[in-house]
């Protein structure tokens, strides 16, 4: 009778589990199509390295606790498989595996203790030394208690069976054997059944509770690592402007299916929140909460979609599917408008996410809806959008002034028939901003000193459209990109040098969606190569103690870290630049990316001030940057901190130009 009861309970539990799995797959299929099945071998490697190997998890010290917890469960999978089948067929055993079975039982015994220790440590962490980015939730404690109960029941059952002589202890199951001394022969028989049923019921309940808990990632994280983007997601999907289409994302089912898998895969570890510049400076945006709100919105709306959709449950949701809760609103089941505009798109959240959730593109796509469908955006962006579209620069300065900086420098003009190997794409800041012009002039000096074949487009150069795209005005960006590519091809441009990382990543990454195949080089790459080739030889050390800042769009998005450091080292007598507390992949944003350069920062602490204070703690004479936006932000920060008399902010090109004079 006991076996029959367990059979009914077990079959019911597995039927409900597979029903939930189908529900999750069907929910993911509500998203738009996207091919994430290419490069299967590479994807398998990522899955094993980051899913099973937990490489990003263990980058944090406490991540090892999760690592051992995960591998403890992996070790116990076969043991629990045997346990469940043995409950239905008492004669079933894996002992046919021979010595491997002995090793399995030994490993399971040891790993059960390891898992129990990890559970105790995780509970203690949440109770006594909880980081601010970890939420104190009853759900988390409930899951940990269930895992602990599984381990205790496992030890209790096997200790009792060893006491009764049904199992061999000693070296095969040393922990259970040691615990068997705490049980009497009289009580061991009944307690063994009690522990067995606790283990069975908790295991089956745990399996079915996961899809409804914050630990849904146990089921989805490994697939999300498999479907991850091979490289840092540096852009957003290109839109097709067709009549009747909705632009941007206003409904959760308008995301691609991988985005919906992202929502389900969040571990709520808080690492994205810990590194987010907006969250660190008391803004509304919390990337962890944004993903959680997306998940809640998805599950809330999926019920309504499933109730009205066609019979094919694995087909994408129809365009006219009704949403019971809007995606962008500000409730606990939707994303706040304010949070959407707080983002600097620095990519720090994506850099640290252990399961490769792609936060920034989702925010940009929601901005697209607010800008193009609703015309709801911060007031200061009105001028930016108009200036970019009508005068092809954010400031609205006359296009005829774009080449004024070059008037007395005898700069080669490709538009006048000059044949050059490289186009120097000056960019709006380098052409119009008075401070950035000094960097442009410095780079001109370096190019001439090295004998580089180069030229500019002069007044025919146009804005690349970076800020317009990151702020969601995709329609204007689309027109700008196509016009720029047509012009560059008209003059036969093959190789491009940029000073601004935002121009660099736009020309290199975004324009590929429009068929461009230019070879784009940032000025830090070029200068580094010129120094290495001996074409320029920095001779002086005029910058003093230099601390370096990594631009988000140069470093995280394009993996350029070493070249700026090599340049400074060459200009400092072989001395490497000083590093800030947060540097390289962990660099903290200056606050200007994602179009934030053109917006007021009213809430909390100013991001640029947070970063400037960090730079000043390194006691520099010079703060070195490689981006005009960063240059502006640091100069404002140094002024605010009243440190202008002792600390200078310079682009690496200025440091090099001064050292070769």
XYZ file of C-alpha atoms in Angstrom:
661
model
C 0.000 0.000 0.000
C 2.853 2.381 0.870
C 4.462 1.692 -2.497
C 1.166 2.329 -4.323
C 0.674 5.629 -2.503
C 4.187 6.708 -3.436
C 3.641 5.670 -7.071
C 0.509 7.836 -7.273
C 2.253 10.786 -5.575
C 5.356 10.414 -7.776
C 3.424 10.172 -11.057
C 1.283 13.154 -10.080
C 4.359 15.208 -9.167
C 6.142 14.434 -12.441
C 2.999 15.094 -14.484
C 2.644 18.503 -12.840
C 6.390 19.185 -13.303
C 6.311 18.452 -17.037
C 3.162 20.525 -17.385
C 5.067 23.450 -15.834
C 8.030 22.851 -18.139
C 5.703 22.969 -21.150
C 4.164 26.168 -19.779
C 7.612 27.776 -19.490
C 8.626 26.719 -23.009
C 5.316 27.998 -24.395
C 5.835 31.313 -22.574
C 9.321 31.706 -24.053
C 7.870 30.981 -27.490
C 5.604 34.021 -27.125
C 8.636 36.135 -28.037
C 9.701 37.108 -31.520
C 11.944 34.844 -33.570
C 15.729 35.020 -33.307
C 18.434 32.615 -34.419
C 20.470 31.510 -31.421
C 21.255 28.029 -32.751
C 24.397 28.945 -34.687
C 27.931 27.913 -33.607
C 26.639 24.955 -31.607
C 30.075 23.733 -30.506
C 30.976 27.178 -29.222
C 27.635 27.408 -27.424
C 28.195 24.030 -25.794
C 31.571 25.292 -24.597
C 29.935 28.378 -23.077
C 27.289 26.240 -21.416
C 29.864 23.982 -19.768
C 32.196 26.842 -18.819
C 29.631 29.301 -17.467
C 26.629 27.070 -16.729
C 28.247 24.007 -15.223
C 31.671 25.542 -14.551
C 30.117 28.649 -12.931
C 33.050 30.804 -14.118
C 31.284 34.111 -13.592
C 29.710 32.959 -10.333
C 33.085 32.308 -8.694
C 34.452 35.713 -9.691
C 32.984 36.807 -6.352
C 34.374 35.113 -3.242
C 30.973 34.037 -1.949
C 30.295 32.578 -5.381
C 32.207 29.490 -4.308
C 29.397 28.755 -1.871
C 26.977 28.620 -4.804
C 29.517 26.607 -6.803
C 29.703 23.851 -4.186
C 25.945 23.976 -3.659
C 25.429 23.489 -7.395
C 27.904 20.652 -7.738
C 26.547 19.015 -4.604
C 23.176 18.829 -6.308
C 24.752 17.578 -9.535
C 26.429 14.766 -7.597
C 23.129 13.836 -5.966
C 21.144 13.640 -9.233
C 21.954 9.960 -9.804
C 21.428 9.136 -6.139
C 17.983 10.741 -6.168
C 17.165 8.958 -9.430
C 17.935 5.660 -7.702
C 15.984 6.785 -4.628
C 12.786 7.516 -6.578
C 12.882 4.314 -8.637
C 13.691 2.280 -5.546
C 10.541 3.653 -3.928
C 8.467 2.103 -6.733
C 10.633 -0.958 -7.425
C 12.305 -1.947 -4.118
C 14.755 -4.283 -5.854
C 16.124 -1.541 -8.125
C 19.682 -0.428 -7.450
C 22.613 1.064 -9.309
C 25.016 -1.376 -7.661
C 25.592 -2.978 -11.076
C 27.971 -0.069 -11.646
C 30.445 -1.831 -9.359
C 33.275 0.323 -8.060
C 31.673 3.409 -9.637
C 28.655 2.814 -7.432
C 30.864 2.727 -4.339
C 32.484 5.995 -5.425
C 29.049 7.501 -6.117
C 27.758 6.642 -2.643
C 30.926 8.017 -1.057
C 30.737 11.236 -3.118
C 27.029 11.644 -2.350
C 27.692 11.260 1.373
C 30.455 13.873 1.359
C 28.658 16.298 -0.974
C 25.476 16.097 1.116
C 27.487 17.449 4.034
C 29.017 20.112 1.775
C 25.553 21.182 0.570
C 24.258 21.319 4.129
C 27.224 23.495 5.101
C 26.589 25.783 2.132
C 22.937 26.126 3.172
C 23.892 27.078 6.727
C 26.424 29.599 5.455
C 23.890 31.104 2.999
C 21.295 31.488 5.763
C 23.875 33.034 8.093
C 24.928 35.455 5.354
C 21.360 36.610 4.826
C 20.777 36.984 8.562
C 24.041 38.495 9.798
C 26.156 39.936 6.963
C 23.776 40.443 4.058
C 25.081 42.710 1.247
C 22.759 45.591 0.435
C 22.046 44.206 -3.044
C 20.683 40.898 -1.699
C 16.966 41.051 -0.872
C 15.714 39.566 2.382
C 12.857 37.395 1.088
C 10.859 34.604 2.691
C 11.096 32.692 -0.582
C 14.889 32.500 -0.343
C 14.783 31.190 3.230
C 12.085 28.674 2.293
C 14.184 27.277 -0.572
C 17.280 27.051 1.628
C 15.304 25.304 4.359
C 13.942 22.783 1.860
C 17.449 22.036 0.606
C 18.631 21.657 4.193
C 15.702 19.341 4.945
C 16.649 17.169 1.961
C 20.187 16.752 3.255
C 19.083 16.064 6.837
C 16.537 13.490 5.651
C 19.204 11.879 3.460
C 21.588 11.485 6.383
C 18.813 10.386 8.757
C 17.547 7.677 6.427
C 20.981 6.230 5.651
C 22.200 6.465 9.242
C 19.160 4.453 10.392
C 19.604 1.869 7.637
C 23.274 1.463 8.575
C 22.208 0.966 12.196
C 19.793 -1.757 11.087
C 22.523 -3.411 9.029
C 20.762 -2.805 5.703
C 23.647 -0.734 4.360
C 27.404 -0.817 4.694
C 28.869 2.267 6.325
C 32.492 2.934 7.122
C 34.459 4.333 4.193
C 31.539 3.907 1.777
C 29.321 6.408 3.619
C 31.484 7.864 6.406
C 29.162 10.714 7.436
C 26.025 8.545 7.630
C 28.046 5.835 9.408
C 29.222 8.326 12.060
C 25.661 9.602 12.545
C 24.286 6.075 12.946
C 25.778 6.007 16.459
C 23.146 8.552 17.540
C 20.248 6.194 16.781
C 19.097 3.144 18.725
C 18.282 -0.150 17.048
C 14.756 -0.001 18.468
C 13.835 3.348 16.872
C 15.923 3.091 13.701
C 13.311 1.120 11.726
C 10.443 3.574 12.148
C 12.712 6.635 11.857
C 14.151 5.317 8.585
C 10.670 5.372 7.040
C 9.943 8.818 8.462
C 13.177 10.212 6.971
C 12.483 8.388 3.682
C 9.065 10.025 3.315
C 10.426 13.446 4.291
C 13.099 13.079 1.621
C 10.582 11.918 -1.001
C 7.937 14.555 -0.345
C 10.389 17.462 -0.021
C 12.178 16.375 -3.221
C 8.966 16.158 -5.244
C 7.583 19.403 -3.794
C 10.898 21.215 -4.393
C 10.866 20.080 -8.026
C 7.414 21.587 -8.562
C 7.930 24.701 -6.475
C 10.930 25.875 -8.546
C 8.917 27.185 -11.541
C 6.945 29.448 -9.187
C 9.862 30.700 -7.086
C 12.808 33.066 -7.394
C 14.880 29.942 -8.024
C 13.332 29.395 -11.446
C 16.875 30.013 -12.706
C 17.760 26.466 -11.584
C 15.862 25.349 -14.703
C 16.700 28.208 -17.087
C 20.201 29.482 -16.266
C 22.117 26.742 -18.077
C 20.046 27.103 -21.287
C 20.562 30.882 -21.054
C 24.334 30.346 -20.945
C 23.994 28.136 -24.022
C 22.061 30.815 -25.934
C 24.270 33.709 -24.809
C 25.645 36.205 -27.305
C 29.181 35.241 -28.304
C 30.463 38.781 -27.769
C 29.394 41.734 -25.668
C 26.022 42.937 -26.994
C 27.164 46.238 -28.470
C 24.014 47.303 -30.277
C 20.268 46.731 -30.623
C 18.367 45.001 -33.442
C 17.692 47.152 -36.480
C 14.054 48.102 -36.979
C 12.182 47.781 -40.239
C 9.967 50.820 -40.766
C 6.856 49.413 -42.384
C 3.367 50.796 -42.396
C 1.238 49.423 -39.586
C 4.203 48.293 -37.483
C 4.678 49.271 -33.846
C 8.154 50.601 -33.070
C 10.067 49.767 -29.935
C 8.864 47.594 -27.086
C 5.674 48.378 -25.195
C 4.465 44.795 -24.654
C 6.585 42.101 -23.109
C 5.759 39.687 -25.948
C 7.379 42.102 -28.432
C 10.769 41.096 -27.064
C 12.618 38.249 -28.733
C 12.355 34.807 -27.182
C 15.889 35.056 -25.785
C 14.848 38.198 -23.894
C 11.982 36.272 -22.316
C 14.417 33.514 -21.332
C 16.572 36.272 -19.800
C 13.690 37.333 -17.563
C 13.267 33.769 -16.336
C 16.989 33.205 -15.785
C 17.710 36.001 -13.320
C 19.257 34.586 -10.145
C 18.512 37.829 -8.244
C 22.126 37.770 -7.068
C 22.253 41.581 -7.200
C 25.598 41.797 -8.980
C 24.124 44.036 -11.684
C 22.732 46.339 -9.021
C 26.095 46.427 -7.249
C 27.917 47.761 -10.342
C 25.164 49.908 -11.897
C 26.171 53.604 -11.849
C 22.523 54.712 -11.647
C 21.749 52.393 -8.741
C 25.015 53.345 -7.009
C 24.046 57.002 -7.067
C 20.490 56.613 -5.762
C 18.625 56.777 -9.077
C 15.374 54.930 -9.753
C 16.966 52.322 -12.016
C 17.849 48.992 -10.451
C 18.717 46.511 -13.234
C 17.895 43.527 -11.032
C 14.438 44.910 -10.283
C 13.879 45.789 -13.941
C 14.492 42.170 -14.966
C 12.316 40.917 -12.110
C 9.504 43.269 -13.158
C 9.860 41.969 -16.702
C 9.446 38.399 -15.444
C 6.376 39.247 -13.375
C 4.873 41.152 -16.312
C 5.578 38.227 -18.630
C 3.897 35.648 -16.419
C 0.962 37.956 -15.688
C 0.312 38.671 -19.359
C 1.053 35.156 -20.631
C -2.086 33.861 -18.918
C -4.232 36.313 -20.890
C -2.431 35.458 -24.150
C -2.787 31.708 -23.656
C -6.510 32.156 -23.016
C -7.090 33.737 -26.453
C -4.319 32.363 -28.687
C -4.619 29.667 -31.390
C -4.339 25.991 -30.577
C -0.586 25.945 -31.305
C 0.845 26.762 -27.883
C 4.405 27.018 -29.209
C 3.651 29.673 -31.830
C 4.648 33.338 -31.305
C 1.981 35.515 -29.730
C -0.282 37.329 -32.208
C 0.484 41.037 -32.672
C -2.932 42.042 -31.415
C -2.679 39.961 -28.233
C -4.148 41.908 -25.340
C -1.948 42.689 -22.366
C -3.625 42.790 -18.969
C -0.706 44.804 -17.491
C 1.385 47.318 -19.514
C 5.136 46.741 -19.595
C 6.020 50.402 -19.014
C 4.082 51.942 -16.194
C 5.840 51.956 -12.850
C 3.842 49.428 -10.831
C 5.398 46.362 -9.237
C 4.441 44.442 -12.400
C 5.934 46.882 -14.902
C 9.048 48.952 -15.544
C 9.243 52.574 -14.427
C 9.614 55.262 -17.100
C 12.064 57.051 -14.872
C 14.237 53.961 -14.575
C 14.330 53.606 -18.361
C 15.849 57.094 -18.720
C 18.349 56.605 -15.863
C 20.431 54.076 -17.792
C 23.852 55.093 -19.168
C 24.028 51.855 -21.224
C 27.500 51.347 -19.741
C 27.112 47.560 -19.949
C 28.462 46.897 -16.442
C 25.336 44.872 -15.624
C 25.875 42.602 -18.630
C 29.587 42.272 -17.857
C 28.995 40.764 -14.411
C 25.759 38.820 -14.928
C 26.562 35.144 -14.242
C 23.858 33.983 -16.676
C 24.447 36.569 -19.445
C 21.232 38.574 -19.228
C 21.214 41.391 -21.792
C 19.887 44.383 -19.862
C 20.905 47.429 -21.915
C 19.300 46.488 -25.265
C 15.965 45.941 -23.507
C 16.114 49.453 -22.048
C 16.992 51.010 -25.414
C 14.103 49.161 -27.082
C 11.674 50.460 -24.452
C 13.053 53.958 -25.077
C 12.265 53.466 -28.758
C 8.591 52.982 -27.898
C 8.507 56.039 -25.644
C 10.218 58.232 -28.246
C 8.698 57.071 -31.527
C 5.246 55.905 -30.440
C 4.466 58.083 -27.423
C 6.759 61.133 -27.794
C 7.347 60.804 -24.055
C 10.946 61.677 -23.251
C 12.863 64.218 -21.119
C 12.283 67.748 -22.336
C 15.976 68.491 -22.866
C 16.100 65.853 -25.617
C 13.803 67.861 -27.899
C 16.674 70.110 -28.959
C 19.061 67.169 -29.300
C 16.760 65.276 -31.647
C 15.988 68.359 -33.735
C 19.649 69.421 -33.948
C 20.833 65.925 -34.852
C 18.245 65.511 -37.589
C 18.389 69.016 -39.074
C 21.998 70.131 -38.502
C 23.691 66.765 -37.947
C 25.239 67.661 -34.602
C 23.818 67.698 -31.046
C 24.544 71.377 -30.437
C 22.726 72.678 -33.510
C 25.820 74.572 -34.698
C 25.919 75.390 -38.399
C 27.327 72.427 -40.388
C 29.558 74.895 -42.231
C 31.504 75.357 -38.981
C 32.432 71.681 -38.673
C 35.893 72.100 -40.206
C 36.736 75.456 -38.592
C 39.197 73.766 -36.219
C 41.321 72.816 -39.252
C 41.407 76.243 -40.879
C 45.032 77.043 -39.976
C 46.409 73.486 -39.799
C 46.654 72.576 -43.476
C 44.580 69.444 -42.939
C 44.145 67.129 -45.978
C 40.577 67.132 -47.320
C 39.376 63.891 -48.902
C 36.396 65.832 -50.269
C 38.856 67.899 -52.317
C 40.363 64.883 -54.035
C 43.131 64.025 -51.563
C 43.988 60.320 -51.685
C 44.539 58.991 -48.176
C 44.817 55.594 -46.518
C 42.798 56.666 -43.470
C 39.788 58.866 -42.957
C 40.006 60.694 -39.640
C 36.348 60.766 -38.582
C 36.533 63.758 -36.265
C 33.080 63.429 -34.717
C 30.798 66.147 -33.381
C 32.655 66.705 -30.118
C 36.039 66.798 -31.830
C 34.737 69.365 -34.334
C 32.472 71.598 -32.241
C 33.347 71.302 -28.534
C 36.082 73.796 -27.639
C 37.826 71.445 -25.181
C 37.616 68.390 -27.439
C 39.044 70.409 -30.323
C 42.339 70.517 -28.444
C 42.427 66.726 -28.597
C 41.642 66.826 -32.316
C 44.559 69.180 -32.861
C 46.844 66.958 -30.774
C 45.906 63.898 -32.800
C 46.536 65.839 -36.020
C 50.043 66.559 -34.777
C 50.642 62.881 -34.009
C 49.387 61.712 -37.409
C 51.653 64.167 -39.216
C 54.659 63.351 -37.048
C 54.223 59.634 -37.793
C 53.794 60.201 -41.522
C 50.332 58.644 -41.627
C 48.372 59.051 -44.848
C 45.119 60.614 -43.680
C 42.390 63.137 -44.429
C 39.001 64.375 -43.250
C 35.608 64.989 -44.804
C 35.518 68.564 -43.539
C 32.094 70.162 -43.590
C 30.638 67.110 -45.335
C 31.156 64.940 -42.257
C 27.947 64.199 -40.365
C 27.033 62.977 -36.890
C 27.323 59.178 -36.519
C 24.027 59.062 -34.574
C 25.220 57.251 -31.441
C 23.257 59.282 -28.897
C 20.164 59.337 -31.100
C 20.143 55.541 -31.253
C 20.856 54.911 -27.547
C 18.070 57.348 -26.664
C 15.575 55.425 -28.777
C 15.101 57.676 -31.806
C 15.738 54.814 -34.193
C 13.951 56.410 -37.135
C 16.319 59.379 -37.224
C 19.322 57.119 -36.600
C 18.303 54.871 -39.489
C 18.304 57.835 -41.881
C 21.617 59.149 -40.518
C 23.338 55.766 -40.773
C 22.243 55.144 -44.351
C 23.268 58.648 -45.440
C 26.678 58.319 -43.769
C 27.397 54.918 -45.272
C 26.432 56.158 -48.724
C 28.753 59.134 -48.348
C 31.680 57.067 -47.031
C 31.334 54.632 -49.917
C 31.107 57.538 -52.350
C 34.614 58.614 -51.353
C 35.913 55.050 -51.337
C 36.633 55.012 -47.612
C 37.993 51.699 -46.336
C 39.816 52.603 -43.127
C 38.570 55.003 -40.456
C 40.240 56.518 -37.385
C 38.015 57.875 -34.629
C 38.762 59.823 -31.489
C 35.379 59.264 -29.824
C 34.595 55.690 -28.594
C 30.919 56.353 -29.318
C 31.695 57.091 -32.961
C 34.012 54.086 -32.937
C 31.446 51.569 -31.725
C 28.685 53.034 -33.902
C 30.729 52.895 -37.104
C 32.191 49.503 -36.222
C 29.216 47.665 -34.728
C 25.939 49.469 -35.460
C 26.663 50.264 -39.096
C 27.269 46.575 -39.874
C 23.502 46.137 -39.643
C 23.285 48.439 -42.680
C 25.859 46.571 -44.763
C 28.957 48.608 -43.818
C 32.302 46.806 -43.646
C 34.757 49.571 -42.800
C 37.945 48.888 -40.871
C 37.486 51.166 -37.862
C 40.343 52.019 -35.500
C 40.220 54.032 -32.298
C 42.971 56.596 -31.851
C 44.350 54.693 -28.847
C 44.885 51.645 -31.076
C 46.565 53.708 -33.782
C 48.844 55.660 -31.448
C 49.862 52.467 -29.645
C 50.761 50.808 -32.947
C 52.708 53.875 -34.105
C 54.766 53.870 -30.908
C 55.372 50.114 -31.160
C 56.535 50.533 -34.780
C 58.909 53.353 -33.792
C 57.145 55.911 -35.984
C 56.796 58.257 -33.029
C 59.050 58.305 -29.990
C 57.654 60.011 -26.866
C 60.561 61.602 -25.062
C 59.275 63.566 -22.091
C 57.357 62.828 -18.927
C 55.194 65.900 -18.523
C 52.014 64.343 -17.161
C 53.405 63.313 -13.756
C 51.463 60.629 -11.912
C 48.750 59.486 -14.305
C 45.600 57.597 -13.356
C 43.674 56.092 -16.246
C 39.936 55.833 -16.830
C 38.426 53.112 -19.042
C 35.626 54.379 -21.258
C 32.655 51.982 -21.234
C 32.238 52.010 -25.005
C 35.959 51.488 -25.553
C 36.603 48.901 -22.856
C 33.566 46.783 -22.069
C 31.948 47.092 -25.484
C 35.089 46.688 -27.597
C 37.687 45.151 -25.264
C 40.245 47.944 -25.708
C 42.126 48.157 -22.408
C 45.801 47.594 -23.090
C 46.413 50.130 -25.873
C 45.653 53.290 -23.835
C 47.843 51.930 -21.020
C 50.669 51.166 -23.444
C 50.487 54.738 -24.759
C 50.714 56.272 -21.277
C 53.497 53.902 -20.276
C 55.500 54.984 -23.314
C 55.022 58.638 -22.346
C 55.961 58.045 -18.694
C 59.404 56.579 -18.999
C 58.096 53.017 -18.878
C 55.982 53.614 -15.786
C 52.507 52.091 -15.989
C 49.569 54.387 -15.165
C 47.954 54.157 -11.752
C 44.660 52.305 -11.567
C 41.431 53.271 -9.863
C 39.652 50.898 -7.490
C 37.248 50.046 -10.309
C 39.132 49.628 -13.556
C 39.222 47.651 -16.790
C 36.130 45.381 -16.985
C 34.990 46.727 -13.615
C 35.367 50.371 -14.626
C 32.694 52.761 -13.368
C 30.883 54.909 -15.938
C 31.514 58.664 -16.136
C 27.747 59.137 -16.507
C 27.596 60.420 -20.103
C 26.840 57.276 -22.104
C 23.478 56.186 -23.457
C 22.626 59.782 -24.318
C 22.917 60.877 -20.680
C 25.478 63.441 -21.879
C 22.548 65.551 -23.031
C 20.250 65.077 -20.032
C 20.034 66.658 -16.603
C 20.986 64.510 -13.626
C 18.556 65.555 -10.912
C 18.177 62.535 -8.613
C 20.726 61.311 -6.112
C 24.441 61.902 -6.432
C 25.876 62.862 -9.811
C 27.575 59.892 -11.466
C 30.501 61.918 -12.786
C 31.181 63.191 -9.267
C 31.222 59.664 -7.860
C 33.785 58.648 -10.480
C 35.882 61.806 -10.139
C 36.160 61.313 -6.383
C 37.380 57.779 -7.008
C 40.007 59.085 -9.424
C 41.186 61.725 -6.968
C 41.703 59.061 -4.280
C 44.555 57.767 -6.453
C 46.346 61.126 -5.902
C 47.032 61.812 -9.604
C 48.611 64.760 -11.326
C 46.722 63.826 -14.494
C 43.521 61.904 -15.142
C 43.935 60.270 -18.555
C 40.908 59.524 -20.741
C 40.304 58.425 -24.313
C 36.802 59.795 -24.884
C 35.430 63.349 -25.319
C 32.400 62.585 -23.100
C 34.634 61.316 -20.305
C 36.852 64.383 -20.772
C 33.879 66.693 -20.231
C 32.590 64.790 -17.213
C 35.937 64.621 -15.453
C 36.650 68.292 -16.047
C 33.286 69.138 -14.468
C 34.063 66.796 -11.592
C 37.527 68.214 -10.955
C 36.049 71.718 -10.910
C 33.299 70.661 -8.507
C 35.917 69.128 -6.229
C 38.024 72.323 -6.472
C 41.019 70.315 -7.641
C 41.672 72.062 -10.977
C 44.843 73.712 -9.702
C 46.527 70.374 -8.926
C 44.898 67.819 -11.243
C 44.614 68.043 -15.020
C 42.294 66.004 -17.228
C 43.864 65.046 -20.544
C 43.161 62.773 -23.447
C 45.945 60.314 -24.194
C 46.510 62.087 -27.531
C 47.313 65.308 -25.662
C 49.802 63.479 -23.453
C 51.534 62.000 -26.500
C 51.515 65.264 -28.477
C 53.150 67.084 -25.548
C 55.825 64.399 -25.242
C 56.930 64.594 -28.874
C 57.189 68.385 -29.107
